[in-house]
PDB file of N, CA and C in Angstrom:
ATOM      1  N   UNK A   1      86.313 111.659  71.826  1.00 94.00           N
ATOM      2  CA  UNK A   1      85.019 111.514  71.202  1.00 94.00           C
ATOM      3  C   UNK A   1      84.051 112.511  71.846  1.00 94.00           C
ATOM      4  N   UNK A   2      83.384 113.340  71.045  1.00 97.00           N
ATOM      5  CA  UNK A   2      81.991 113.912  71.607  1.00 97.00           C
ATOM      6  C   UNK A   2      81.544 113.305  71.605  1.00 97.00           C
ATOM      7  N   UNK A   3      80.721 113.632  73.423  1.00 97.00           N
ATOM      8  CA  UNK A   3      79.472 112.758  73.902  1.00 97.00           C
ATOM      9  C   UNK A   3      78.204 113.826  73.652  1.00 97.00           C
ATOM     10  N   UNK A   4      78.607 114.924  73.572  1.00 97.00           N
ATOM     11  CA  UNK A   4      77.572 116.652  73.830  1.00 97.00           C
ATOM     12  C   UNK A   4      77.526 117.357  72.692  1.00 97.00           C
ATOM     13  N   UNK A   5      77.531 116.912  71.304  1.00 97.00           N
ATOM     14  CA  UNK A   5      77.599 117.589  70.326  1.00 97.00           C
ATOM     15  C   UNK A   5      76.938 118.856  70.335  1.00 97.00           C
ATOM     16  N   UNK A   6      75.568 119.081  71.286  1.00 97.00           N
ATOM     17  CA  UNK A   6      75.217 120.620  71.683  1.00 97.00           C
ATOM     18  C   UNK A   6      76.051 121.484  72.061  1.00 97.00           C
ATOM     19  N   UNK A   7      77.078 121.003  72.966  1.00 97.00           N
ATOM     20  CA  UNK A   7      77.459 122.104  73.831  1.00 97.00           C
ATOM     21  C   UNK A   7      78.932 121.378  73.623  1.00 97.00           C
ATOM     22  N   UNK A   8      79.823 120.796  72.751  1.00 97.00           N
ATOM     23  CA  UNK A   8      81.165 120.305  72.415  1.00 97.00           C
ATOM     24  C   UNK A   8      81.694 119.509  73.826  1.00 97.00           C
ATOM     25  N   UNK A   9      81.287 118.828  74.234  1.00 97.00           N
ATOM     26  CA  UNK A   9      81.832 118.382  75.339  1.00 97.00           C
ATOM     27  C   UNK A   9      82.316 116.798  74.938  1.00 97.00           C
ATOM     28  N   UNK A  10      83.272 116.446  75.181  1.00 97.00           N
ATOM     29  CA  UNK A  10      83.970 114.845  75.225  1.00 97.00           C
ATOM     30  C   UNK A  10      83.895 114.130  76.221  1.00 97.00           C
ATOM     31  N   UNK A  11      84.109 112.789  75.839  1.00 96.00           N
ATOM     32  CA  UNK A  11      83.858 111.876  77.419  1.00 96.00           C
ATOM     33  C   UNK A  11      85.111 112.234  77.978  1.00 96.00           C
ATOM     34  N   UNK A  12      86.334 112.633  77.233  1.00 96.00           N
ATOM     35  CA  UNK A  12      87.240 112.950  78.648  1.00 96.00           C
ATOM     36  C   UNK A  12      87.064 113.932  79.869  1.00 96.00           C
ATOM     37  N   UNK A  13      85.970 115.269  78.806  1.00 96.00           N
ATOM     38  CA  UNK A  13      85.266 115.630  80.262  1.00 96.00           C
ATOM     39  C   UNK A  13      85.149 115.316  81.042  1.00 96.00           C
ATOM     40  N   UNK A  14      84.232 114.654  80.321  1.00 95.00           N
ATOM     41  CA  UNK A  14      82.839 113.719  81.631  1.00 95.00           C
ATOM     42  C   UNK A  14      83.683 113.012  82.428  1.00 95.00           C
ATOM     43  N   UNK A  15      84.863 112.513  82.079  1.00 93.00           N
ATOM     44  CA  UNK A  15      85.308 110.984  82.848  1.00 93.00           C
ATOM     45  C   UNK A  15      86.632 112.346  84.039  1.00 93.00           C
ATOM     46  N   UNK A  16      86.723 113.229  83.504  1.00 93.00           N
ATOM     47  CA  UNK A  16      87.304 114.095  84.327  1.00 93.00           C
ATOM     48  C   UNK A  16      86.416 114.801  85.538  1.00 93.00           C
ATOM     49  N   UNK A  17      85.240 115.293  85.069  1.00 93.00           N
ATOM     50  CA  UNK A  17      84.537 115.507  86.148  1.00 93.00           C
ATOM     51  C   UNK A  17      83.923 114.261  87.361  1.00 93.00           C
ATOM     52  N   UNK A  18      84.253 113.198  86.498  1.00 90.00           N
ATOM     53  CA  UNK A  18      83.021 112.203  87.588  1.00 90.00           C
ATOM     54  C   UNK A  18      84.495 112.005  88.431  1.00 90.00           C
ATOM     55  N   UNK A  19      85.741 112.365  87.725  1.00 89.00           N
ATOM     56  CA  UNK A  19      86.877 111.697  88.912  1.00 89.00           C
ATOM     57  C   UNK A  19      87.213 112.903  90.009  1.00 89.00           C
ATOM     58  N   UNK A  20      86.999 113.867  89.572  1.00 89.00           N
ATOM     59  CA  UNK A  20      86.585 115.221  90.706  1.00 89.00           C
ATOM     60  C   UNK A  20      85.542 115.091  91.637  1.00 89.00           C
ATOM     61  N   UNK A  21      84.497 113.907  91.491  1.00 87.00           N
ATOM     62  CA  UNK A  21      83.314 113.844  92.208  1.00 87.00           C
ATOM     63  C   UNK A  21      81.914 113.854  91.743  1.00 87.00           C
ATOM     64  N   UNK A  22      81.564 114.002  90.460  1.00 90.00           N
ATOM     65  CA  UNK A  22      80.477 113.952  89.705  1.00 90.00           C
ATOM     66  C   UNK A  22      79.969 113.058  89.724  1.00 90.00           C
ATOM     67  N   UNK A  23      78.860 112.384  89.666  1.00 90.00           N
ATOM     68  CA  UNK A  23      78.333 111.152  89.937  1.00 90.00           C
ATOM     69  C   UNK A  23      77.117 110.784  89.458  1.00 90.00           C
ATOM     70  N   UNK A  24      76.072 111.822  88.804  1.00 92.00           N
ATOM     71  CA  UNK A  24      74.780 111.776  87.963  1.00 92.00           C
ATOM     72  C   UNK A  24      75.190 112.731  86.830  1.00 92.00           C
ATOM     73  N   UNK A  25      74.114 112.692  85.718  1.00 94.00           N
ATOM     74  CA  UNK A  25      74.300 113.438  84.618  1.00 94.00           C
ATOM     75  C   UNK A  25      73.591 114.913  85.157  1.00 94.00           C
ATOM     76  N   UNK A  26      72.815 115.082  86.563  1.00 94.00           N
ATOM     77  CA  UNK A  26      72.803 116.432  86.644  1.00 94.00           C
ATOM     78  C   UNK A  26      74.053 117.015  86.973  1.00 94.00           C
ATOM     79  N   UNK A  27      74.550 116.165  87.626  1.00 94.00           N
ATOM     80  CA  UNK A  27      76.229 116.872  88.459  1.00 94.00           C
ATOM     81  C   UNK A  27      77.034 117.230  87.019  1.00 94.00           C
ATOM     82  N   UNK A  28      76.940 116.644  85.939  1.00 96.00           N
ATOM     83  CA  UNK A  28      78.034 116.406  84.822  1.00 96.00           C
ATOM     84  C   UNK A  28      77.118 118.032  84.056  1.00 96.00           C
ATOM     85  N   UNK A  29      75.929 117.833  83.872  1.00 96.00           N
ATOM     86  CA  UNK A  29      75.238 119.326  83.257  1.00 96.00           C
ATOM     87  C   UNK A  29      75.577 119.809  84.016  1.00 96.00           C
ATOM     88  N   UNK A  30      75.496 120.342  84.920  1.00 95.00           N
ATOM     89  CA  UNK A  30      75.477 121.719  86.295  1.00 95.00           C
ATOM     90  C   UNK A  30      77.120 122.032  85.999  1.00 95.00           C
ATOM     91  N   UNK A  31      78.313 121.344  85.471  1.00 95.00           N
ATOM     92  CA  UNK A  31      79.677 121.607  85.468  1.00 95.00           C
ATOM     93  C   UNK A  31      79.610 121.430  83.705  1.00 95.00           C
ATOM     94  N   UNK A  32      78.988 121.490  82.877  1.00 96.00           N
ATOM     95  CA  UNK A  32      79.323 121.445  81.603  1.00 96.00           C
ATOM     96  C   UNK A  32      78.075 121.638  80.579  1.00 96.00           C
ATOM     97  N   UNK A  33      77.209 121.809  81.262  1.00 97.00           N
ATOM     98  CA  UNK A  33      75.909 122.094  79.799  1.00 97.00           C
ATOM     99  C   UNK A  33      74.925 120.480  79.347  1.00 97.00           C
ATOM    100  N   UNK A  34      76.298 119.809  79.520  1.00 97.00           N
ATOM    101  CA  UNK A  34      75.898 118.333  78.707  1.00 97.00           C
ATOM    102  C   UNK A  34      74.777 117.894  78.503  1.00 97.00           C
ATOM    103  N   UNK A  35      73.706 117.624  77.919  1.00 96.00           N
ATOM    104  CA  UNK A  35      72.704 116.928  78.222  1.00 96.00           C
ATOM    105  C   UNK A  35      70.931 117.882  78.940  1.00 96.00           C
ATOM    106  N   UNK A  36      71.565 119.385  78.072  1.00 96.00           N
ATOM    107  CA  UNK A  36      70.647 119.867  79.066  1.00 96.00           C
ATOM    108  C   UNK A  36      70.156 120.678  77.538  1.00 96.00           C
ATOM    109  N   UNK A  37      70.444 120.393  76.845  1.00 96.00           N
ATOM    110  CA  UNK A  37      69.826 121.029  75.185  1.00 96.00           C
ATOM    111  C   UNK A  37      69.135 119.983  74.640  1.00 96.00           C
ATOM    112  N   UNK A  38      69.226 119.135  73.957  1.00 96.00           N
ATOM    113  CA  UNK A  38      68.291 117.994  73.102  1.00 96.00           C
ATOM    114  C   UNK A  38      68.202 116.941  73.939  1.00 96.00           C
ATOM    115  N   UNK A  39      69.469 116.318  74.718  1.00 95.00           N
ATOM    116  CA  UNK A  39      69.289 115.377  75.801  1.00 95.00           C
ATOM    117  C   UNK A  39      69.497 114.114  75.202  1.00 95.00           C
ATOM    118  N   UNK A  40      70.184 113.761  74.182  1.00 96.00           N
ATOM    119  CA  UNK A  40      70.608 112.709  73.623  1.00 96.00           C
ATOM    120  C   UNK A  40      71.629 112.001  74.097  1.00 96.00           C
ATOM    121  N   UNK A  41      72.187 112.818  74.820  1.00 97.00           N
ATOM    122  CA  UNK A  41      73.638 112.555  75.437  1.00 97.00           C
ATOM    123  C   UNK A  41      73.634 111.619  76.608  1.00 97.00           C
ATOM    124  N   UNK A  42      72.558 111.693  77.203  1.00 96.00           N
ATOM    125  CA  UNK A  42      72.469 111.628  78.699  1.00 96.00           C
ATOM    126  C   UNK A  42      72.717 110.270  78.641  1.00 96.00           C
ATOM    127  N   UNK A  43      72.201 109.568  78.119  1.00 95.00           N
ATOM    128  CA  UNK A  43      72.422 108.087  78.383  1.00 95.00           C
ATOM    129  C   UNK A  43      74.074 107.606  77.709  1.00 95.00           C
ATOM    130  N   UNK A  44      74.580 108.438  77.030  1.00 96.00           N
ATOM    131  CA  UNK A  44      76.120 108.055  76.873  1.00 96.00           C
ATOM    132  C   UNK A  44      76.505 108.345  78.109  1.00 96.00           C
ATOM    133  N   UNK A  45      76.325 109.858  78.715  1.00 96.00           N
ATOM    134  CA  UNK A  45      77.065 110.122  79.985  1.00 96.00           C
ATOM    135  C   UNK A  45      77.123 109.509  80.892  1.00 96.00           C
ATOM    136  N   UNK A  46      75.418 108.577  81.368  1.00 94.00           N
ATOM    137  CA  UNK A  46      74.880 107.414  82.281  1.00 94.00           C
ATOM    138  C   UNK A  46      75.909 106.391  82.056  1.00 94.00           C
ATOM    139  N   UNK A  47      75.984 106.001  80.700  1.00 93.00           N
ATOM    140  CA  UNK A  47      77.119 104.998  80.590  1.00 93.00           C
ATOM    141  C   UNK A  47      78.944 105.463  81.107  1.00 93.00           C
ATOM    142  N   UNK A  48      78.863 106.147  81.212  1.00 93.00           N
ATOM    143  CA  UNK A  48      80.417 107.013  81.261  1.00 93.00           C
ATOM    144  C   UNK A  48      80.900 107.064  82.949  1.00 93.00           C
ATOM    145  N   UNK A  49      79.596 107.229  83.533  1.00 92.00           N
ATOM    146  CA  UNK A  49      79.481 107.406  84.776  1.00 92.00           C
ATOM    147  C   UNK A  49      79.541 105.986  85.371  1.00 92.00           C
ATOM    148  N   UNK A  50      78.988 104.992  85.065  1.00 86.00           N
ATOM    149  CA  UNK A  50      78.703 104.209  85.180  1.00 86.00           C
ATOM    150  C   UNK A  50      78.028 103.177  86.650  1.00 86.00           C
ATOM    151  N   UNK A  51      78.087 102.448  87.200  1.00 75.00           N
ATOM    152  CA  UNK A  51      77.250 102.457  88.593  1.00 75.00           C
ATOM    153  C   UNK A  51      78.030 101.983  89.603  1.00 75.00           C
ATOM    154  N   UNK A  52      79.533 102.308  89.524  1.00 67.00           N
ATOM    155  CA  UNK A  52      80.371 101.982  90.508  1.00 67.00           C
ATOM    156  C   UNK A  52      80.326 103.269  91.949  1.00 67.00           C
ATOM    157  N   UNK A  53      80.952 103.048  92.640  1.00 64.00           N
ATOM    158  CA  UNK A  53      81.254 103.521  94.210  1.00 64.00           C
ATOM    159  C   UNK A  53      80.872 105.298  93.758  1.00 64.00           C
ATOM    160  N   UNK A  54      80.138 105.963  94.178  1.00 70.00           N
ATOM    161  CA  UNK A  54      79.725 107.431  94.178  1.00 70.00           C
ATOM    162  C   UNK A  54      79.726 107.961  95.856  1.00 70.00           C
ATOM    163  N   UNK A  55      80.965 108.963  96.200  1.00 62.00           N
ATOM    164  CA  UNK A  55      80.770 109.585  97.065  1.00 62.00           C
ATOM    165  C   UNK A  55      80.162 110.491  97.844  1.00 62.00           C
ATOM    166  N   UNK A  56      79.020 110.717  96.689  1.00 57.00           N
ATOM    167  CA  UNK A  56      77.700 111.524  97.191  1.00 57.00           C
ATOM    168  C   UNK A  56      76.774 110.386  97.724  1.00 57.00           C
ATOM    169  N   UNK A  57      76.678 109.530  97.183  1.00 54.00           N
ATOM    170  CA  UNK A  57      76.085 108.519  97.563  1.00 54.00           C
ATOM    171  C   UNK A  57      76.384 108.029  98.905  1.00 54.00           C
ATOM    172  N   UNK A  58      77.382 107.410  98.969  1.00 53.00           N
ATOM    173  CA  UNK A  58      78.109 106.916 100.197  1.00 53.00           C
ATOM    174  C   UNK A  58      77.609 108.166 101.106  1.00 53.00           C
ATOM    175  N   UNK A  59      77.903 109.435 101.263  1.00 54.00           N
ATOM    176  CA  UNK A  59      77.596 110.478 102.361  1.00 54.00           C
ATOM    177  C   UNK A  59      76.411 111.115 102.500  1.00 54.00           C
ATOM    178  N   UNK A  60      74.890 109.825 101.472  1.00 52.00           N
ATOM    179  CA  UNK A  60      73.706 110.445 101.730  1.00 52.00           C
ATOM    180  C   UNK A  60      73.406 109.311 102.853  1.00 52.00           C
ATOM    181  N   UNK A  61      73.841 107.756 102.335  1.00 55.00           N
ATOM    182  CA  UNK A  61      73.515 106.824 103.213  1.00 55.00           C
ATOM    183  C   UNK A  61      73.969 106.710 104.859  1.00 55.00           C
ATOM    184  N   UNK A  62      75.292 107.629 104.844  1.00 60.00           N
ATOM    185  CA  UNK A  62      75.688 108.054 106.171  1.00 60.00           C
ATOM    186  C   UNK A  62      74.923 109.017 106.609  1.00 60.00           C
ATOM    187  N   UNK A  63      74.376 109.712 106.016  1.00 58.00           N
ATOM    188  CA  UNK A  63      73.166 110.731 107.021  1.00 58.00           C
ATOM    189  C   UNK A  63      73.829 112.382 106.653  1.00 58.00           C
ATOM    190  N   UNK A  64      75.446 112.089 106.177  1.00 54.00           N
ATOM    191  CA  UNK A  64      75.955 113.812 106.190  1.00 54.00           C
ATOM    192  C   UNK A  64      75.463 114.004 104.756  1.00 54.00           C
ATOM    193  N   UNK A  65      75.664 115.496 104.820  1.00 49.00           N
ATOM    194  CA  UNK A  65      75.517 116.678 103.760  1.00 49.00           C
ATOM    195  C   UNK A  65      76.304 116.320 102.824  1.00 49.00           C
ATOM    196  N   UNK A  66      76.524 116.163 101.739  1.00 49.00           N
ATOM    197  CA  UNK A  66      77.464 115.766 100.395  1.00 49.00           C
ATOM    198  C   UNK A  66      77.780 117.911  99.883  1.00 49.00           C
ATOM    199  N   UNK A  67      79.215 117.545  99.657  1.00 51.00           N
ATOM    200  CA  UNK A  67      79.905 118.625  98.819  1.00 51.00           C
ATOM    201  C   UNK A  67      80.030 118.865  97.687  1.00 51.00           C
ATOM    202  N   UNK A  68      78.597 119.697  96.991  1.00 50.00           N
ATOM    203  CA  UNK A  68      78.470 119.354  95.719  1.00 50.00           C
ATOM    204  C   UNK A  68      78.871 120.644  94.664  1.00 50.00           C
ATOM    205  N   UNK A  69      79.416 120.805  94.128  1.00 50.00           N
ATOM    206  CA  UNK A  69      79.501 122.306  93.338  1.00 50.00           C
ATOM    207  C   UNK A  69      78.260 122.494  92.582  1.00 50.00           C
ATOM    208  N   UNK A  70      77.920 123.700  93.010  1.00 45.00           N
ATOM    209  CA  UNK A  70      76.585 123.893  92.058  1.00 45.00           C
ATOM    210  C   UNK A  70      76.292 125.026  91.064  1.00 45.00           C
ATOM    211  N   UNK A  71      75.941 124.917  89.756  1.00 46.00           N
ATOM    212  CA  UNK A  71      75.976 126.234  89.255  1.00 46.00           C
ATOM    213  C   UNK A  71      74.995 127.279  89.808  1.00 46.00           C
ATOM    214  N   UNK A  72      75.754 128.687  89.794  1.00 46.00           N
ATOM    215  CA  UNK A  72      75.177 129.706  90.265  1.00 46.00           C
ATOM    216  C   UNK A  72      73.224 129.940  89.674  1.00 46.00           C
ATOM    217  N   UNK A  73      72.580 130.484  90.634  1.00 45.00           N
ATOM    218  CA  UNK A  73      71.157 130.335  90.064  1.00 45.00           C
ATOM    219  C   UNK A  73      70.641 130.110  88.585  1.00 45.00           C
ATOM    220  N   UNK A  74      70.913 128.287  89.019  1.00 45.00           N
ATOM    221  CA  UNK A  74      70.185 127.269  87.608  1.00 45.00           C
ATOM    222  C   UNK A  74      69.464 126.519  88.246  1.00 45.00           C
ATOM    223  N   UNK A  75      68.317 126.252  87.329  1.00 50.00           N
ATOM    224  CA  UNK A  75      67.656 125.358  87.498  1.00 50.00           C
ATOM    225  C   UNK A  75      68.174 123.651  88.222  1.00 50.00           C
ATOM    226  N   UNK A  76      68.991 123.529  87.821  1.00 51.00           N
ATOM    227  CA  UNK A  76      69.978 122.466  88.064  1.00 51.00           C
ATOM    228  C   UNK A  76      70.349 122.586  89.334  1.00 51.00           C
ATOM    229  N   UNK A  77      70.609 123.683  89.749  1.00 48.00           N
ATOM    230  CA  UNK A  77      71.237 123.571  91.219  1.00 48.00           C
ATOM    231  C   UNK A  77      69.880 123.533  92.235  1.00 48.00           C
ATOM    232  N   UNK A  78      68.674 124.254  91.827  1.00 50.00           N
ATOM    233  CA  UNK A  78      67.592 123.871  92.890  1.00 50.00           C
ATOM    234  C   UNK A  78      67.461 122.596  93.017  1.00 50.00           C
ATOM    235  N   UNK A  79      67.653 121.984  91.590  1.00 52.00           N
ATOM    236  CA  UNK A  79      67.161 120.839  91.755  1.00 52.00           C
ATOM    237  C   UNK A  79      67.945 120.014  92.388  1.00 52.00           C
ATOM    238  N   UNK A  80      69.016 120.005  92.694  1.00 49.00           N
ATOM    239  CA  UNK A  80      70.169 119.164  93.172  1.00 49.00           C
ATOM    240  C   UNK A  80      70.001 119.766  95.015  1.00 49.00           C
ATOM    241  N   UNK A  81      69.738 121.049  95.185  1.00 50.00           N
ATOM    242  CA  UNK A  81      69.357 121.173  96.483  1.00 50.00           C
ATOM    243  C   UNK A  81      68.336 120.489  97.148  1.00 50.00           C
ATOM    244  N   UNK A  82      67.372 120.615  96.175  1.00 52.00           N
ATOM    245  CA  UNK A  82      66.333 119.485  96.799  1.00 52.00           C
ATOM    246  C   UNK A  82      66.484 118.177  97.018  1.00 52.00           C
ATOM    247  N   UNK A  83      67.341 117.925  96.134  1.00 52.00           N
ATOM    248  CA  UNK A  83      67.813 116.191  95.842  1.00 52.00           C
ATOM    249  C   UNK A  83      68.373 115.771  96.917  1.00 52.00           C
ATOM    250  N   UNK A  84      69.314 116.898  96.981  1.00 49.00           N
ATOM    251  CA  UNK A  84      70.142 116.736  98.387  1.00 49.00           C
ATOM    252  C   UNK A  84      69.706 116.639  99.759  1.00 49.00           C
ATOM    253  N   UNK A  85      68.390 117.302 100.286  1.00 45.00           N
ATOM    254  CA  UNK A  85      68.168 117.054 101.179  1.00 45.00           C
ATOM    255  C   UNK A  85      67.322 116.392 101.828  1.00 45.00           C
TER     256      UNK A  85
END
């Protein structure tokens, strides 16, 4: 099923990236576009993601740096730098 009809993306994406480590719908845009054209998507992806165990999470509440892939100079990635720290 398309979740990203902007940018053709399926929840098997999504459910592929969040099992690589993805864990918000910026992490899922910054690796796929999703949700970053009309933005209709986002709350399917929110659902896709859903609010179980996130390992960025877990390694902000421990105090370390989280390993995040980020796209090359996007908006998305400042913003996730900032997020991050």
């Amino acid at each position: 099923m398309y979740v990203c009809s902007c940018f053709g993306v399926t929840d098997k994406q999504v459910k592929e990236h969040a099992a690589a480590g993805a864990c918000t719908p910026r992490q899922i845009a910054s690796a796929t576009k999703a949700g970053t054209d009309c933005g209709s998507c986002v709350r399917t992806i929110q659902g896709l993601l859903g609010r179980g165990a996130c390992p960025r999470r877990e390694l902000l509440e421990k105090g370390k740096a989280p390993a995040v892939a980020l796209a090359p100079d996007s908006e998305l990635a400042e913003s996730q730098l900032a997020e991050a720290a």
